[in-house]
Tab-separated table of C-alpha atoms in Angstrom:
chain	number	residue	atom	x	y	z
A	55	UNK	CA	-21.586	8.064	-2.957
A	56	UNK	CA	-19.278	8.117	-5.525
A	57	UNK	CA	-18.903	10.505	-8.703
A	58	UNK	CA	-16.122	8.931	-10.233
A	59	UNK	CA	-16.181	7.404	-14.093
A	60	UNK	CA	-13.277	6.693	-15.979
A	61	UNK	CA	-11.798	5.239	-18.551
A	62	UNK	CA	-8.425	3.164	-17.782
A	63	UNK	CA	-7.887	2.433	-21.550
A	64	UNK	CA	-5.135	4.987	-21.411
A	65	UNK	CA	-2.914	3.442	-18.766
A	66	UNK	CA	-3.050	0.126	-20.381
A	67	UNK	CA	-0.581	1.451	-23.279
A	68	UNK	CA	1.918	2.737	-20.450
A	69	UNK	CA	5.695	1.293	-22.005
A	70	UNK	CA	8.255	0.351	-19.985
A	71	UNK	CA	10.321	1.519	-21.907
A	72	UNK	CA	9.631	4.487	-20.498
A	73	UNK	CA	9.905	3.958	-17.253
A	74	UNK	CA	13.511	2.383	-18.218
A	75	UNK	CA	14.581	5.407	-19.761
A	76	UNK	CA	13.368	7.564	-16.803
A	77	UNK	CA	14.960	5.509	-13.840
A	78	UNK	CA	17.392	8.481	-13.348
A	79	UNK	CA	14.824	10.940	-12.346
A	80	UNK	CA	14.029	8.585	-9.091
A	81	UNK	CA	17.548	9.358	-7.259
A	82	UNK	CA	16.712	12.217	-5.547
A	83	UNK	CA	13.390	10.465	-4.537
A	84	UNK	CA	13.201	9.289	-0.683
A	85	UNK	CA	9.720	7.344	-0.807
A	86	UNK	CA	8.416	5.433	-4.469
A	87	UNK	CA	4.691	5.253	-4.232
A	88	UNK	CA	2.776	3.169	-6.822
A	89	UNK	CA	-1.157	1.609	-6.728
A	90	UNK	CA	-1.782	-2.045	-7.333
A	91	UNK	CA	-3.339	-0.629	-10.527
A	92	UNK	CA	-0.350	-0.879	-12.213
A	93	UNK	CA	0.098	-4.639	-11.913
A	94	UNK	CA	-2.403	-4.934	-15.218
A	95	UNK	CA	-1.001	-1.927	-17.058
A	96	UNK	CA	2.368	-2.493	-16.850
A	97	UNK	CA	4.135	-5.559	-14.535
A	98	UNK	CA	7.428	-4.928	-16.208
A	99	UNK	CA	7.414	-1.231	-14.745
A	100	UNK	CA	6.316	-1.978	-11.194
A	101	UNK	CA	8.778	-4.600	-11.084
A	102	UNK	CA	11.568	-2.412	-12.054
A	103	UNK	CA	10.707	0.414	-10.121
A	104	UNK	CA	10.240	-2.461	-7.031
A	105	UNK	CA	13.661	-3.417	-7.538
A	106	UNK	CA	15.079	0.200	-8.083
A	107	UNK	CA	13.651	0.781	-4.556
A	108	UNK	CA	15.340	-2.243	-3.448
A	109	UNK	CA	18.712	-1.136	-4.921
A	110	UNK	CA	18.990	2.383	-4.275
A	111	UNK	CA	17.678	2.180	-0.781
A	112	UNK	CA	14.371	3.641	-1.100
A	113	UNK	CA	11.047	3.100	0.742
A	114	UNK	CA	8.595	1.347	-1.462
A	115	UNK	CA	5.072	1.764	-1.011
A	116	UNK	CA	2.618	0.421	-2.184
A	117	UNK	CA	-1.430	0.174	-2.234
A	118	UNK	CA	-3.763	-2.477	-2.468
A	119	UNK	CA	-5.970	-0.066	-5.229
A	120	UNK	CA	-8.919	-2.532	-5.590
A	121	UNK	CA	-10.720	-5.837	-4.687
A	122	UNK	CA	-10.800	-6.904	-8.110
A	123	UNK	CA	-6.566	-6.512	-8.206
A	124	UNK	CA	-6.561	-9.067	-4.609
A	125	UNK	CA	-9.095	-11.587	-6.594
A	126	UNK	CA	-7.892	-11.813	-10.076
A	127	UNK	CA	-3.982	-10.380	-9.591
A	128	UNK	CA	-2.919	-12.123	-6.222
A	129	UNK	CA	0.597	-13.965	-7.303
A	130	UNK	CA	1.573	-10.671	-8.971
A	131	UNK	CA	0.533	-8.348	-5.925
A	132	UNK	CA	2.711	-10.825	-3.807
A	133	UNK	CA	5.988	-10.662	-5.670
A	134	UNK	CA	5.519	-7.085	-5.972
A	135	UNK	CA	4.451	-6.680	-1.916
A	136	UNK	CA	7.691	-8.493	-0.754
A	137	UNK	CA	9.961	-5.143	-2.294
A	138	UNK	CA	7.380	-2.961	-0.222
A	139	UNK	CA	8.245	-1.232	3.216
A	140	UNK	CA	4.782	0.324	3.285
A	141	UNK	CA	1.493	-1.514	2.122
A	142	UNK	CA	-2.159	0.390	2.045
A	143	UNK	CA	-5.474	-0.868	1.399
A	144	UNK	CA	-9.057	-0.130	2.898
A	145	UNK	CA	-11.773	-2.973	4.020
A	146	UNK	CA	-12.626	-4.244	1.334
A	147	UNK	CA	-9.664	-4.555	-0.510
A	148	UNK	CA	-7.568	-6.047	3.039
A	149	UNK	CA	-10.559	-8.583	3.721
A	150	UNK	CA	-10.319	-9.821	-0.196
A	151	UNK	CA	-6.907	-10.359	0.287
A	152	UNK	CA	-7.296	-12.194	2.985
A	153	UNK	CA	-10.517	-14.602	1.823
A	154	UNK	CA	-7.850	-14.684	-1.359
A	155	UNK	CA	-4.926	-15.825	0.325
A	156	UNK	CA	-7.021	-18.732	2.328
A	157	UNK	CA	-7.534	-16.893	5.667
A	158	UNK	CA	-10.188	-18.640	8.214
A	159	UNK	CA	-10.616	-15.498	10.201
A	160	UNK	CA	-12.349	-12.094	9.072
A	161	UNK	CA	-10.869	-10.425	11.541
A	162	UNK	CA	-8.869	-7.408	9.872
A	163	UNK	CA	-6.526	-6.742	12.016
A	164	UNK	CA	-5.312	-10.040	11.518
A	165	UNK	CA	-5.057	-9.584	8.287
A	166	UNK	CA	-3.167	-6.744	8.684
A	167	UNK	CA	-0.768	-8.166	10.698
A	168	UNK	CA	-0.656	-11.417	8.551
A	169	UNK	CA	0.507	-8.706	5.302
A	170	UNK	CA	2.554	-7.356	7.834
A	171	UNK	CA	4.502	-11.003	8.026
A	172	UNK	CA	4.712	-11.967	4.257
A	173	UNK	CA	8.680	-12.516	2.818
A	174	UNK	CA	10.267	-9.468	2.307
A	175	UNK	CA	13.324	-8.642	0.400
A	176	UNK	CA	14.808	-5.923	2.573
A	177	UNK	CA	14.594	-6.815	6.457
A	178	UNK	CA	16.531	-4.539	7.438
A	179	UNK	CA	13.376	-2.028	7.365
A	180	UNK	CA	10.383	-3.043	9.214
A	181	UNK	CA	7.115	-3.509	7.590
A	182	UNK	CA	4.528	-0.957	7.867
A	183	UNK	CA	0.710	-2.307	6.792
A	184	UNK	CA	-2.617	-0.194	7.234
A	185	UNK	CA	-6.016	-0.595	6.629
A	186	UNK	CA	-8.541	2.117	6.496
A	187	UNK	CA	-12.204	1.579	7.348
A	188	UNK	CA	-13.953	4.838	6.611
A	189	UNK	CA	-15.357	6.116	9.822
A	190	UNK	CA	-13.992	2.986	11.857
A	191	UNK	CA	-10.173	3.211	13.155
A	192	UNK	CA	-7.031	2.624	10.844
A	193	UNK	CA	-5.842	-0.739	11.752
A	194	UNK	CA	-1.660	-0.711	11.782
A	195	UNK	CA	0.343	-3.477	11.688
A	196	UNK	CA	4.244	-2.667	12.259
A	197	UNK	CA	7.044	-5.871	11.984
A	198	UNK	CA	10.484	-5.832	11.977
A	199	UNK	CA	11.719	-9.352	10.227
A	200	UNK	CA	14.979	-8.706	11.517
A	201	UNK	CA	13.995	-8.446	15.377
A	202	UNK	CA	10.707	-10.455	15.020
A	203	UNK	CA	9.041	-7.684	17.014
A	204	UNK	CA	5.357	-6.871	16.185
A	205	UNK	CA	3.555	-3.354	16.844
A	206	UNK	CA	-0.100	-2.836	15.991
A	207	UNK	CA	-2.388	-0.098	16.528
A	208	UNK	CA	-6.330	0.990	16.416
A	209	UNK	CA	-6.305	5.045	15.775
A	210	UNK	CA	-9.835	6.182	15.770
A	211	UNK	CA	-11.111	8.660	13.156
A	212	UNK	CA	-13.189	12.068	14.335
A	213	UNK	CA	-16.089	11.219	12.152
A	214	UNK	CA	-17.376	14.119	9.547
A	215	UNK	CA	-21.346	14.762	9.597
A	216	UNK	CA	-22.790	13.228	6.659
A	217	UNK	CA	-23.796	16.489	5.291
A	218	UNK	CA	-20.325	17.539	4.856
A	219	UNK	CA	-19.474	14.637	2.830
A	220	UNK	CA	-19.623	15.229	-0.806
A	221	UNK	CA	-17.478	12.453	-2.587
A	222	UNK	CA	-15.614	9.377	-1.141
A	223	UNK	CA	-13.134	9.620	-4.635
A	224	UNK	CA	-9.832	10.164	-3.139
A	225	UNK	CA	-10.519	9.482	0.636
A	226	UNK	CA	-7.631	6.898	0.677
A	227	UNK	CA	-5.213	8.634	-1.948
A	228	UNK	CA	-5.854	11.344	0.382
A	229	UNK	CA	-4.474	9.182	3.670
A	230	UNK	CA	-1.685	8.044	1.770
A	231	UNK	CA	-0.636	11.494	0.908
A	232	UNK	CA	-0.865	12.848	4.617
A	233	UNK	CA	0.738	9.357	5.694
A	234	UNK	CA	3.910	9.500	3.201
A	235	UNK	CA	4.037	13.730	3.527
A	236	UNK	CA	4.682	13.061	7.550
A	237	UNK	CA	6.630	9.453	7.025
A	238	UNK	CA	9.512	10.958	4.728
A	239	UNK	CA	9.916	13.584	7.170
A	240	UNK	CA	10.528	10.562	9.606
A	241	UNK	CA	7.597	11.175	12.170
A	242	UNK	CA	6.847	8.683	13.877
A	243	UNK	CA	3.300	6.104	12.381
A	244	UNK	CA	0.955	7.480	14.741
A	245	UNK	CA	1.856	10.861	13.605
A	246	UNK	CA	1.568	9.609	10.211
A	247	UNK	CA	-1.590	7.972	10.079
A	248	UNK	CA	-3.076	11.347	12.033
A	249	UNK	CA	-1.832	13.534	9.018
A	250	UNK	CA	-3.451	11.193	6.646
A	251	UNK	CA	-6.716	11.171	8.478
């Protein structure tokens, strides 16, 4: 299913130095998007553009990128997730973090919602959390810390015939982008999370 090989030895030598010395090109940014991936190559950078988001009054968003980042990354993902407005992840990656973080239930909408309810450093923006599921509905979690209100949703996806479907690479990059392109417009989540399916 999937045609994808690569070789991450590049992004390991990212310096954060240069993400220091770049800050300045951010200010005009409404949304900062990053992947989990870059907890291993560079913490120092994630952190700082985290915090950046934090001070400038920016969304941050961020997704869960991989199992292996839940399993083997967890107390860095959760510092980093408690700066985020916006948290993405598919299956996999939501029920690892569950299973991770000691959850008794499989259920992944409860998971959801339980990401959806982790400390966060601005609560003055709710959190948003979804999980894709391939041809199964996107599972949304929305909580406001400030209110204590919770919103969740099931949106179901108008399944592709198999034929049609040449690579899963990019499927969830792909929902992101539709998600964020609609969200910094500020359309409303189901609107979002239809423009990223």
């Amino acid at each position: 299913e999937r045609a994808l090989c690569c070789d991450v030895g590049a992004s390991l030598k990212y310096k954060h130095s240069h993400m220091a010395s770049n800050l300045h090109l951010l200010e005009t940014a409404k949304i900062l998007y990053t992947t989990g991936f870059f907890i291993i190559s560079s913490f120092e950078s994630i952190l700082t553009l985290a915090r950046y988001a934090i001070e400038n009054n920016k969304i941050f968003a961020i997704n869960l990128s991989a199992v292996y980042i839940c399993d083997s990354y967890l107390k860095e993902l959760l510092e980093i997730i408690e700066y985020a407005d916006c948290v993405f992840g598919n299956e996999d990656e939501t029920s690892a973090f569950g299973w991770k973080v000691g959850l008794e239930f499989s259920d992944l909408h409860e998971v959801t919602t339980y990401i959806s309810k982790l400390p966060k450093k601005n609560t003055s923006k709710p959190w948003i959390v979804t999980t894709t599921q391939g041809k199964n509905p996107v599972l949304c979690s929305i909580y406001s810390p400030d209110t204590d209100e919770l919103f969740t949703s099931t949106t179901e996806v108008d399944v592709i015939d198999k034929e049609n479907i040449m690579d899963l690479n990019g499927a969830g990059d792909a929902f992101v982008g539709g998600f964020l392109a609609q969200f910094v417009q500020g359309r409303d989540v189901a609107k979002c999370i239809d423009a990223g399916l």
